[in-house]
Backbone as a ProteinNet text record, in pm:
[ID]
protein_1_A
[PRIMARY]
MNTIFKPTSYAKKAVQVLVFRTNLVSAKDIHRISPLMGETPGILKWNVDQHDIDNVLRIETAWLLPQDIIRVVTHAGYLCEELPD
[TERTIARY]
2740.1	2645	2524	2413.9	2301.8	2251.8	2195.1	2141.8	2001.2	1895.2	1740.2	1700.9	1655.5	1591.1	1454.8	1429.8	1312.2	1250.9	1127.3	1086.5	1049.9	1107.8	1064.8	941.3	896.8	742.5	739.4	865.6	886.5	905.4	920.2	972.9	825.3	744.2	609.2	496.7	465.9	328.3	200.4	123.7	-11.4	-54.3	-147.4	-213.8	-347.6	-341.2	-438.1	-529.3	-648.9	-736.1	-783.4	-758.4	-788.5	-877.1	-1000.8	-1118.1	-1128.8	-1172.2	-1179.5	-1299.2	-1358.3	-1454.6	-1398.4	-1439.8	-1397.4	-1493.6	-1466.2	-1538.2	-1501.2	-1451.3	-1416.7	-1542.3	-1616.8	-1755.8	-1778	-1656.4	-1674.5	-1554.8	-1591	-1448.7	-1345.1	-1349.5	-1256.7	-1171.2	-1258.4	-1194.4	-1097.6	-1129.7	-1060.3	-948.6	-968.3	-845.3	-766	-763	-686.5	-603.9	-659.8	-573.8	-500.9	-548.7	-499.6	-366.6	-282.9	-149.6	-74	-134.5	-89.4	-86.9	-195.9	-219.8	-117.6	-80.7	10	151.2	190.6	328.2	353.3	262.4	286.9	332.2	435.8	513.5	403.9	378.5	290.6	154.8	122.1	-47.3	-34	-81.5	-101.4	-196.4	-323.1	-447.3	-530.5	-622.3	-714.2	-835.9	-941.9	-1051.7	-1118.5	-1259.6	-1336.7	-1474.8	-1556.6	-1680.3	-1782.4	-1814.2	-1884.8	-2028.5	-2082.6	-2213.7	-2254.6	-2157	-2155.7	-2182.1	-2265	-2280.5	-2175.3	-2058.6	-1951.8	-1826.3	-1867.4	-1750.6	-1621.5	-1643.3	-1531.1	-1413.4	-1312.2	-1173.6	-1131.7	-1087.4	-1030.4	-892.9	-807.1	-634.4	-614.3	-541.2	-477.3	-336.4	-247.9	-128.6	-94	53.2	115.6	183	202.9	275.1	238.9	166	139.3	19.8	16.7	-85.3	-180.1	-310.3	-382.6	-356.4	-275.8	-261.1	-174.7	-84.1	-7.4	-117.1	-203.4	-308.7	-387.7	-418.5	-504.9	-417	-274.5	-184.6	-188.3	-169.8	-186.3	-308.7	-417.2	-555	-571.1	-546	-591.6	-486.7	-351.8	-262.3	-293.7	-403.8	-447.6	-567.5	-619.9	-735.1	-856.9	-854	-981.2	-1005.6	-1137.5	-1143.5	-1126.1	-1068.1	-1019.2	-1024.6	-1110.6	-1132.8	-1130.3	-1065.9	-1062.6	-1186.2	-1255.4	-1381.8	-1336.3	-1428	-1392.9	-1434.9	-1359.2	-1390.2	-1539.7
-1951.5	-1966.7	-1877.1	-1953	-1865.4	-1856.3	-1730.2	-1685.1	-1660.8	-1715.1	-1702.1	-1636.5	-1515.6	-1462.1	-1482.9	-1527.3	-1592.8	-1469.1	-1404.1	-1316.7	-1354	-1278.2	-1322.5	-1240.8	-1313.9	-1229.8	-1075.2	-1023.2	-869.1	-800.7	-869.7	-836.4	-746.7	-826.3	-795.5	-765.8	-655.5	-644.5	-619.3	-671.5	-669.7	-540	-515.4	-375.6	-359.2	-284.3	-228.8	-100.1	-115.4	34.1	96	222.3	299.3	409.5	404.6	472.4	612.8	707.8	835.9	909.1	960.1	1095.5	1220.5	1291.4	1420	1505.2	1638.6	1739.2	1767	1659.3	1685	1680.5	1789.8	1808.1	1842.2	1886.1	1921.1	1886.7	1904.7	1862.4	1941.9	2071.8	2172.6	2111	2062.5	2020.5	1879.9	1810.8	1683.7	1717.7	1825.4	1874	1924.4	1984.5	2064.6	1956.6	1832.2	1781.7	1660.8	1633	1555	1559.6	1674.2	1657.9	1607.4	1648.7	1596.9	1444	1378.3	1242.9	1162.2	1235.3	1189.9	1187.8	1295.5	1315.7	1249.8	1217.7	1109.3	994.5	965.7	804.8	729.2	616.2	502.6	508.5	626.2	597.2	541.7	393.4	338.7	371.4	385.7	431.5	515.5	620.8	672.3	715.6	743.8	808.4	866.9	944.8	1006	975.5	934.4	906.8	1020.3	1104.4	1200.5	1207	1055.8	1010.8	973.6	970.3	876.9	1011.3	999.5	1127.6	1178.2	1077.9	1116.9	1165	1166.8	1194.9	1098.3	952.1	902.3	893.4	884	888.6	764.6	659.9	548.9	566.4	485.8	491.1	367.4	305.9	185.8	216.5	147.2	181.7	36.5	17.6	-110.9	-57.4	69.3	103.5	223.9	303.7	442.5	405	505.2	470.1	585.2	566.8	657.9	809	828.3	955.9	1024.7	929	994.5	1063.2	1011.6	1055.9	1161.9	1161.9	1265.3	1393.7	1391.8	1497.2	1559.4	1493.4	1545.2	1595.7	1547.1	1606.9	1735.8	1739.1	1846.4	1935.3	1916.3	2015	2119.3	2031.7	2122.7	2188.9	2189.6	2268.2	2196.6	2043.7	1971.5	1871.7	1875.8	1750.9	1629.2	1545.2	1411.1	1312.9	1221.4	1153	985.5	913.7	764.7	733.1	651	567.4	438.7	390.6	253.1	146.1	37.6	-92.6	-129.2
-2619.1	-2544.1	-2540.3	-2545.6	-2574	-2439.1	-2405.5	-2269.1	-2304.4	-2219.4	-2234.7	-2108.3	-2135.1	-2025.6	-1984	-1855.1	-1809	-1714.6	-1718.1	-1661.6	-1517.8	-1419.1	-1287.9	-1234.1	-1129.9	-1079.8	-1065.5	-1044.3	-1042.7	-1159.8	-1264.1	-1383.3	-1490.3	-1444.5	-1512.9	-1418.9	-1370.7	-1297.1	-1358.5	-1275.2	-1365.8	-1351.2	-1466.6	-1466.7	-1376.4	-1314.8	-1212.7	-1271	-1238.6	-1252.4	-1145.2	-1158.9	-1040.6	-1084.1	-990.8	-1041.3	-944.4	-1002.5	-934.9	-965.6	-871.7	-877.4	-910.4	-1005.1	-1038.5	-1080.1	-1091.5	-1151.1	-1288.6	-1364.1	-1522.1	-1585.4	-1614.4	-1673.1	-1829.7	-1877.3	-2013.7	-2091	-2237.3	-2312.9	-2285.9	-2238.2	-2231.1	-2103.9	-2002.3	-1894.4	-1937.5	-1985.9	-2050.4	-2124.4	-2210.1	-2295.2	-2226.9	-2111.3	-2043.5	-1948.9	-1928	-1836.5	-1947.8	-2062.7	-2152.1	-2160.6	-2174.5	-2169.7	-2033.8	-1926.1	-1796.5	-1771.5	-1806.5	-1835.2	-1928	-2046.9	-2139.2	-2085.1	-2014.8	-1962.1	-1839.6	-1763.4	-1618.6	-1640.7	-1639.6	-1616.7	-1561.2	-1619.3	-1536.8	-1584.5	-1630.1	-1693.8	-1842.7	-1841.8	-1944	-2037.3	-1963.8	-2056	-1957.6	-1993.1	-1921.5	-1995.5	-1932.5	-1981.5	-1878.8	-1909.4	-1820.4	-1878.1	-1791.5	-1830.5	-1782.5	-1881.8	-1855.3	-1831.6	-1883	-1859	-1722.2	-1640.8	-1510.4	-1419.3	-1307.3	-1216.7	-1134.9	-1113.9	-1055.2	-1153	-1268.4	-1393.7	-1357.7	-1368.9	-1325.8	-1411.6	-1346.3	-1399.7	-1401.8	-1498.3	-1504.7	-1544	-1441.1	-1496.9	-1515.5	-1595.9	-1604.4	-1575.1	-1479.8	-1443.2	-1383.9	-1400.3	-1331	-1179.7	-1198.3	-1046.3	-980.5	-1063.1	-968.3	-870.8	-766.4	-647.9	-667.8	-592.5	-600.4	-555.3	-474.8	-426.6	-548.1	-624.9	-747	-835.4	-881.9	-961.5	-903.3	-763.8	-702	-711.8	-692.2	-687.5	-828.5	-922.7	-1077	-1080.5	-1071.8	-1115.1	-1029.3	-908	-807.5	-824	-901.7	-895.2	-1019.6	-1118.4	-1239.4	-1199.6	-1052.7	-1027.6	-1019.8	-1042.9	-1045.2	-909.3	-882.3	-788.2	-811.6	-729.5	-761.2	-642.4	-619	-489	-541.9	-455.9	-509.2	-468.6	-550.7	-545.8	-479.9	-374.1	-310.5	-428.7	-397.4	-488.8	-510.7
[MASK]
+++++++++++++++++++++++++++++++++++++++++++++++++++++++++++++++++++++++++++++++++++++

C-alpha cells in the first residue's frame, strides 16, 4: 500500500518579513549580532540596510513574532523597534 502525504494548510506556513528600526550602524555591530541571528530558530534570512536612516533590520520568518526579534536584539545591547507596515 502506497501512502501519499498531502500537505495541509498548517503544514506549510507563508514566510513573512518583519521590519525593525535599529542602531546597528557599523560592520562591527552587524558582526556582533550575526551569531545571534544564525542561532535563533525561525530566522530564515536577515539583513541590515545601513544606508537607510533607520538602519532597517529585515527578518524573514515563518513563525517568529516581532517581540521575539526585539528581545534578541535588545538583549545584545542594541535598539530594536518594529516599523509599521
